[in-house]
XYZ file of N, CA and C in Angstrom:
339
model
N 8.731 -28.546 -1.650
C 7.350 -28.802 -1.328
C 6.430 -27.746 -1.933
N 7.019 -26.267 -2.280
C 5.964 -25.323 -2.427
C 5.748 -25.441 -4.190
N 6.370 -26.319 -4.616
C 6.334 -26.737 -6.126
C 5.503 -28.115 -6.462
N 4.974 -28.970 -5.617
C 4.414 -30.117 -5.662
C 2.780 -29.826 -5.960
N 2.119 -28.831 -5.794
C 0.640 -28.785 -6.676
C 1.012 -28.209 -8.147
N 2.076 -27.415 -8.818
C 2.451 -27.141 -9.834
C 2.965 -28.307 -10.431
N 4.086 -29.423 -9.864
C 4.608 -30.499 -10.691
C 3.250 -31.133 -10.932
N 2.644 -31.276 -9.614
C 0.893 -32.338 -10.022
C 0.047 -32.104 -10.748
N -0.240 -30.417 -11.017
C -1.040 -30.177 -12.330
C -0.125 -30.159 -13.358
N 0.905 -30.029 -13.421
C 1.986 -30.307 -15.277
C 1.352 -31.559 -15.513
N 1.911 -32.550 -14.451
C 1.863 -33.970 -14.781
C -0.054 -34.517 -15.156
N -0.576 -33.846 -14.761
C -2.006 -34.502 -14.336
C -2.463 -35.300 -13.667
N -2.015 -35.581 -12.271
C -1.823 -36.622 -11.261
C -2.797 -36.582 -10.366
N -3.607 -37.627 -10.111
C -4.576 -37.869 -9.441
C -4.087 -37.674 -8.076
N -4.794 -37.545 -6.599
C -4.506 -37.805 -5.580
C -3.705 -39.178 -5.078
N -4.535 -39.984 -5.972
C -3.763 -41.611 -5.559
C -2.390 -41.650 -6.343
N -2.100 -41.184 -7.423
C -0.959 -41.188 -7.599
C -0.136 -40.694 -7.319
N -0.419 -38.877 -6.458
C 0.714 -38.151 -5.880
C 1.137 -39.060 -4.991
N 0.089 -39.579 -4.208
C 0.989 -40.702 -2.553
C 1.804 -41.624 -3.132
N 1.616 -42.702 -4.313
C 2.528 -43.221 -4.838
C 3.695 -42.840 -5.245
N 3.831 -41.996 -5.751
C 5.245 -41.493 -6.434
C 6.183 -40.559 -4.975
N 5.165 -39.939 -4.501
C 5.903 -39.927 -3.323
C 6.455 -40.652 -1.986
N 5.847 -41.840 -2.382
C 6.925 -43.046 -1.582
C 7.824 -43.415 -2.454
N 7.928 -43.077 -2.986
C 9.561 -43.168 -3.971
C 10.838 -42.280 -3.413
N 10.579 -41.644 -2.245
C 11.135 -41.159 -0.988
C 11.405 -42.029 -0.453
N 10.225 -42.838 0.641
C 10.450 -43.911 1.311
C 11.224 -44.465 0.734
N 11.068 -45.238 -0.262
C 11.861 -46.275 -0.930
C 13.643 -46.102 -0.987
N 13.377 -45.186 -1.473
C 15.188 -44.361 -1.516
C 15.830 -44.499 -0.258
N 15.089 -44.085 0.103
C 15.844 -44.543 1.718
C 16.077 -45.469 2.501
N 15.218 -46.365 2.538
C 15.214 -47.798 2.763
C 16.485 -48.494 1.760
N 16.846 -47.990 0.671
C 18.169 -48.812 -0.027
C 18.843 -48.297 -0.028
N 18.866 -46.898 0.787
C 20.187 -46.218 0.630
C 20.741 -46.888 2.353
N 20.587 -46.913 3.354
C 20.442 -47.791 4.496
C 21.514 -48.872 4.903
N 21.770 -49.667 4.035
C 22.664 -50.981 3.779
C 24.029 -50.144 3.187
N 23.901 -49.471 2.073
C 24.559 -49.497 0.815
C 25.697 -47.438 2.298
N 24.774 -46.911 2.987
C 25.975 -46.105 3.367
C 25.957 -46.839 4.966
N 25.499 -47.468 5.044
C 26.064 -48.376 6.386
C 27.984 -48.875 5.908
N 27.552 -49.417 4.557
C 28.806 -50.419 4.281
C 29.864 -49.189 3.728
N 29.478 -47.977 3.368
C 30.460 -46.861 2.728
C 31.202 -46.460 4.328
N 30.386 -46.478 5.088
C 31.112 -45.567 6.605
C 31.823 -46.439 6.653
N 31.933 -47.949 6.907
C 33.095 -48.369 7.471
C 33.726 -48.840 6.129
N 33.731 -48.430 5.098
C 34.671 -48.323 4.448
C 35.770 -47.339 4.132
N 34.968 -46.164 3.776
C 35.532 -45.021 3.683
C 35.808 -44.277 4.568
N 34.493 -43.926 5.482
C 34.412 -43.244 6.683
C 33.053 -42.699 6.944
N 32.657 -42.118 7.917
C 31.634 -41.306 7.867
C 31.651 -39.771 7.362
N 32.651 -38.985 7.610
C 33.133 -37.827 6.427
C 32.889 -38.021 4.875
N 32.919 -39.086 4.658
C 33.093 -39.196 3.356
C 31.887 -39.551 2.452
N 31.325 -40.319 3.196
C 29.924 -40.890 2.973
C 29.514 -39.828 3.316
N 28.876 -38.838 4.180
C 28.065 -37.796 4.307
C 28.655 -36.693 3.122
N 29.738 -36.415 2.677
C 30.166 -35.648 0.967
C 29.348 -36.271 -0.063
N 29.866 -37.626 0.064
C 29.178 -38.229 -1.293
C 27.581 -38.341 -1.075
N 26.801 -38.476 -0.496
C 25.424 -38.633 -0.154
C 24.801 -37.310 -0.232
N 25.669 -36.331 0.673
C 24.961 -34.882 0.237
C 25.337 -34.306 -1.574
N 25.847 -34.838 -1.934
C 26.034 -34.129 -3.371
C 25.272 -34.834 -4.314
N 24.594 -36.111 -3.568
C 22.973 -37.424 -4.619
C 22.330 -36.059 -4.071
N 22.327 -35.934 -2.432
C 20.823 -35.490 -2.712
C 20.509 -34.126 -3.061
N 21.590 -33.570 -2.876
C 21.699 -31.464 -3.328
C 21.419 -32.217 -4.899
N 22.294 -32.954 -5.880
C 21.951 -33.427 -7.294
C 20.669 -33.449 -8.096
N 20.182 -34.319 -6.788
C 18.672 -34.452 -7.340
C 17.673 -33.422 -7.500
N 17.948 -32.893 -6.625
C 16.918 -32.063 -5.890
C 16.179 -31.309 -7.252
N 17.041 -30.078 -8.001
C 16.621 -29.404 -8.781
C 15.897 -30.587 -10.183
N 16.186 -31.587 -10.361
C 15.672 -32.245 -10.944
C 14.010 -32.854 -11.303
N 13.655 -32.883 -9.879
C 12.352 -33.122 -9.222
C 11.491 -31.924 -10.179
N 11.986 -31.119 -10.678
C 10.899 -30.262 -11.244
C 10.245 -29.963 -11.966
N 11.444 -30.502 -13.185
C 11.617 -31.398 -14.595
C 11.366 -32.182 -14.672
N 10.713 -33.306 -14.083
C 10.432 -34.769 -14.410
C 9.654 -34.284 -15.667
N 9.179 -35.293 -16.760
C 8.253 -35.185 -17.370
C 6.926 -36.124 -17.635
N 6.800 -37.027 -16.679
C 6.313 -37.789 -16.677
C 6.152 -38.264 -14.763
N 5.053 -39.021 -14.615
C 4.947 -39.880 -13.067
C 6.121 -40.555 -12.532
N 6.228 -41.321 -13.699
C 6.820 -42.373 -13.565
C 8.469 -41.626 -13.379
N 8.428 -41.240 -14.084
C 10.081 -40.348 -13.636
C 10.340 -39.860 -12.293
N 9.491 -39.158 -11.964
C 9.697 -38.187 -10.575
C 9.668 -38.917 -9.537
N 8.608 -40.547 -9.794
C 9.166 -41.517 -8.281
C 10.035 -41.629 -9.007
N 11.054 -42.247 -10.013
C 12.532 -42.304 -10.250
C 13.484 -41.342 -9.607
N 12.935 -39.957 -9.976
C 13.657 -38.874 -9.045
C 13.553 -38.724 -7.812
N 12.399 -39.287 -6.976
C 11.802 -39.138 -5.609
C 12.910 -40.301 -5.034
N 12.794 -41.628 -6.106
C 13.869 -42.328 -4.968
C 15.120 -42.523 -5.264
N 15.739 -42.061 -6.072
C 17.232 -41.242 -6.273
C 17.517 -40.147 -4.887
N 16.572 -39.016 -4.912
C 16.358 -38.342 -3.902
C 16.321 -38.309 -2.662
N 15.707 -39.957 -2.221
C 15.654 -40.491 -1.001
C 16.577 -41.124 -0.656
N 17.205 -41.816 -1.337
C 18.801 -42.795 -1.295
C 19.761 -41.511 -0.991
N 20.048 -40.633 -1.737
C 20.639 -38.946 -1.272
C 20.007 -39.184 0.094
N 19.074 -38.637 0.519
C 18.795 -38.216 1.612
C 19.068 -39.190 2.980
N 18.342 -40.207 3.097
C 18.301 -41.697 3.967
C 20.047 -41.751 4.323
N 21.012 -42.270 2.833
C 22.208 -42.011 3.092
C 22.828 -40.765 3.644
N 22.166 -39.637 3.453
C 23.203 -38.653 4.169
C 22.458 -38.396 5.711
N 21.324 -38.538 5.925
C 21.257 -38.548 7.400
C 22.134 -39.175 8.344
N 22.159 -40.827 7.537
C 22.508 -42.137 8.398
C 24.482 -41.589 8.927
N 24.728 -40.831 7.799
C 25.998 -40.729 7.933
C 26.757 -39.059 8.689
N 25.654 -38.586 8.347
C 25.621 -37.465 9.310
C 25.360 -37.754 10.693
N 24.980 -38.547 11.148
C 24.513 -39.120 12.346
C 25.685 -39.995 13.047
N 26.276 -40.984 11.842
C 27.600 -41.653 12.186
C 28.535 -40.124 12.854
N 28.936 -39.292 11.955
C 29.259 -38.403 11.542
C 29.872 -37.801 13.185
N 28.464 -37.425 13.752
C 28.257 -36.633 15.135
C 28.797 -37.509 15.847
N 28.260 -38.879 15.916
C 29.084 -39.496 16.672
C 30.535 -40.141 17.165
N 30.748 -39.838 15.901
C 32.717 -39.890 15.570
C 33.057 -38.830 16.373
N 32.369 -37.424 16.283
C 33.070 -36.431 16.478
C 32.629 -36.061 18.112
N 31.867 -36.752 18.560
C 31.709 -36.742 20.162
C 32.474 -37.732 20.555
N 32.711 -38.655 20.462
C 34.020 -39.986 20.577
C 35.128 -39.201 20.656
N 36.128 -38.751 19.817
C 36.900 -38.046 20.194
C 37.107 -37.078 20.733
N 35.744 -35.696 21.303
C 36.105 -34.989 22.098
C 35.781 -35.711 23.393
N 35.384 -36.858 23.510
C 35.069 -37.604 24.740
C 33.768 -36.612 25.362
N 32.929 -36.072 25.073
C 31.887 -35.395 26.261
C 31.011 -35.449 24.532
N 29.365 -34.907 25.560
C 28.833 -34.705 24.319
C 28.790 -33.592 23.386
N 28.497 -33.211 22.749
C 28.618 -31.884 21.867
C 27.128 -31.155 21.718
N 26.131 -31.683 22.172
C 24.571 -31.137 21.609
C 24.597 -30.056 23.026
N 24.191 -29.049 22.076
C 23.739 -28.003 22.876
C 22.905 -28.241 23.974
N 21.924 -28.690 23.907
C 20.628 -29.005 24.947
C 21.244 -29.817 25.984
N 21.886 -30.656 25.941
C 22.455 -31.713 26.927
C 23.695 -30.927 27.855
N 24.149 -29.620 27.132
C 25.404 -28.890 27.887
C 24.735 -28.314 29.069
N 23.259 -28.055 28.964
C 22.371 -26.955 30.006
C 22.159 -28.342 31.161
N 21.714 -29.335 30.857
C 21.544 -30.593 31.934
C 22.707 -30.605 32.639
N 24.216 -30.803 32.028
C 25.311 -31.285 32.816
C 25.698 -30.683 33.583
C-alpha cells in the first residue's frame, strides 16, 4: 500500500482509474472462490492454503513493475485469486484442525469457557 501513489504517478493514473484497477482485487477473489473450494476437497485444505499462499507471496513483488494500467489490474487480480484462495483455505484449514482436537483453538473463546 505505501507504494500505490508512486505506482500511480509512474503509471499516470487518474483517480477513476486507480478504483478500477484496484478491483482487480475484488475480482481475483471472487474466481479464486469456486476454483479453491473444489482444490480443498480435492487435495485438502493444507495443500490448497501452500499452493494459494505461494500465487499470492508470487505476485506480490510484481505489483510494482507493472508497466502499464492495464497490467497491474492483471496483477491486482492474479493477486486476489492468491489471496481470496488462501484465506478461504486457511479458514478450511482452522477448521480441520479444531475438528480433530475436538474443542476450539481461538484464543479469545479459551477466556469465555
Amino acid at each position: 500500500m505505501s507504494r500505490v501513489p508512486a505506482v500511480v504517478g509512474e503509471l499516470g493514473m487518474s483517480t477513476g482509474s486507480v478504483g478500477t484497477v484496484m478491483m482487480g482485487m475484488a475480482i481475483g477473489a471472487f474466481i479464486s472462490f469456486p476454483i479453491a473450494g473444489r482444490l480443498i476437497d480435492t487435495i485438502g485444505s493444507g495443500r490448497t492454503t501452500v499452493a494459494f499462499g505461494l500465487l499470492f507471496f508470487g505476485a506480490l513483488p510484481l505489483l510494482g513493475i507493472m508497466p502499464a494500467a492495464w497490467a497491474l489490474m492483471l496483477g491486482l487480480v492474479i493477486f486476489g485469486i492468491g489471496n481470496g484462495g488462501l484465506d478461504l483455505a486457511m479458514n478450511a484449514q482452522g477448521i480441520e484442525i479444531e475438528v480433530r482436537a475436538g474443542r476450539s483453538t481461538t484464543l479469545a473463546l479459551r477466556w469465555l469457557v
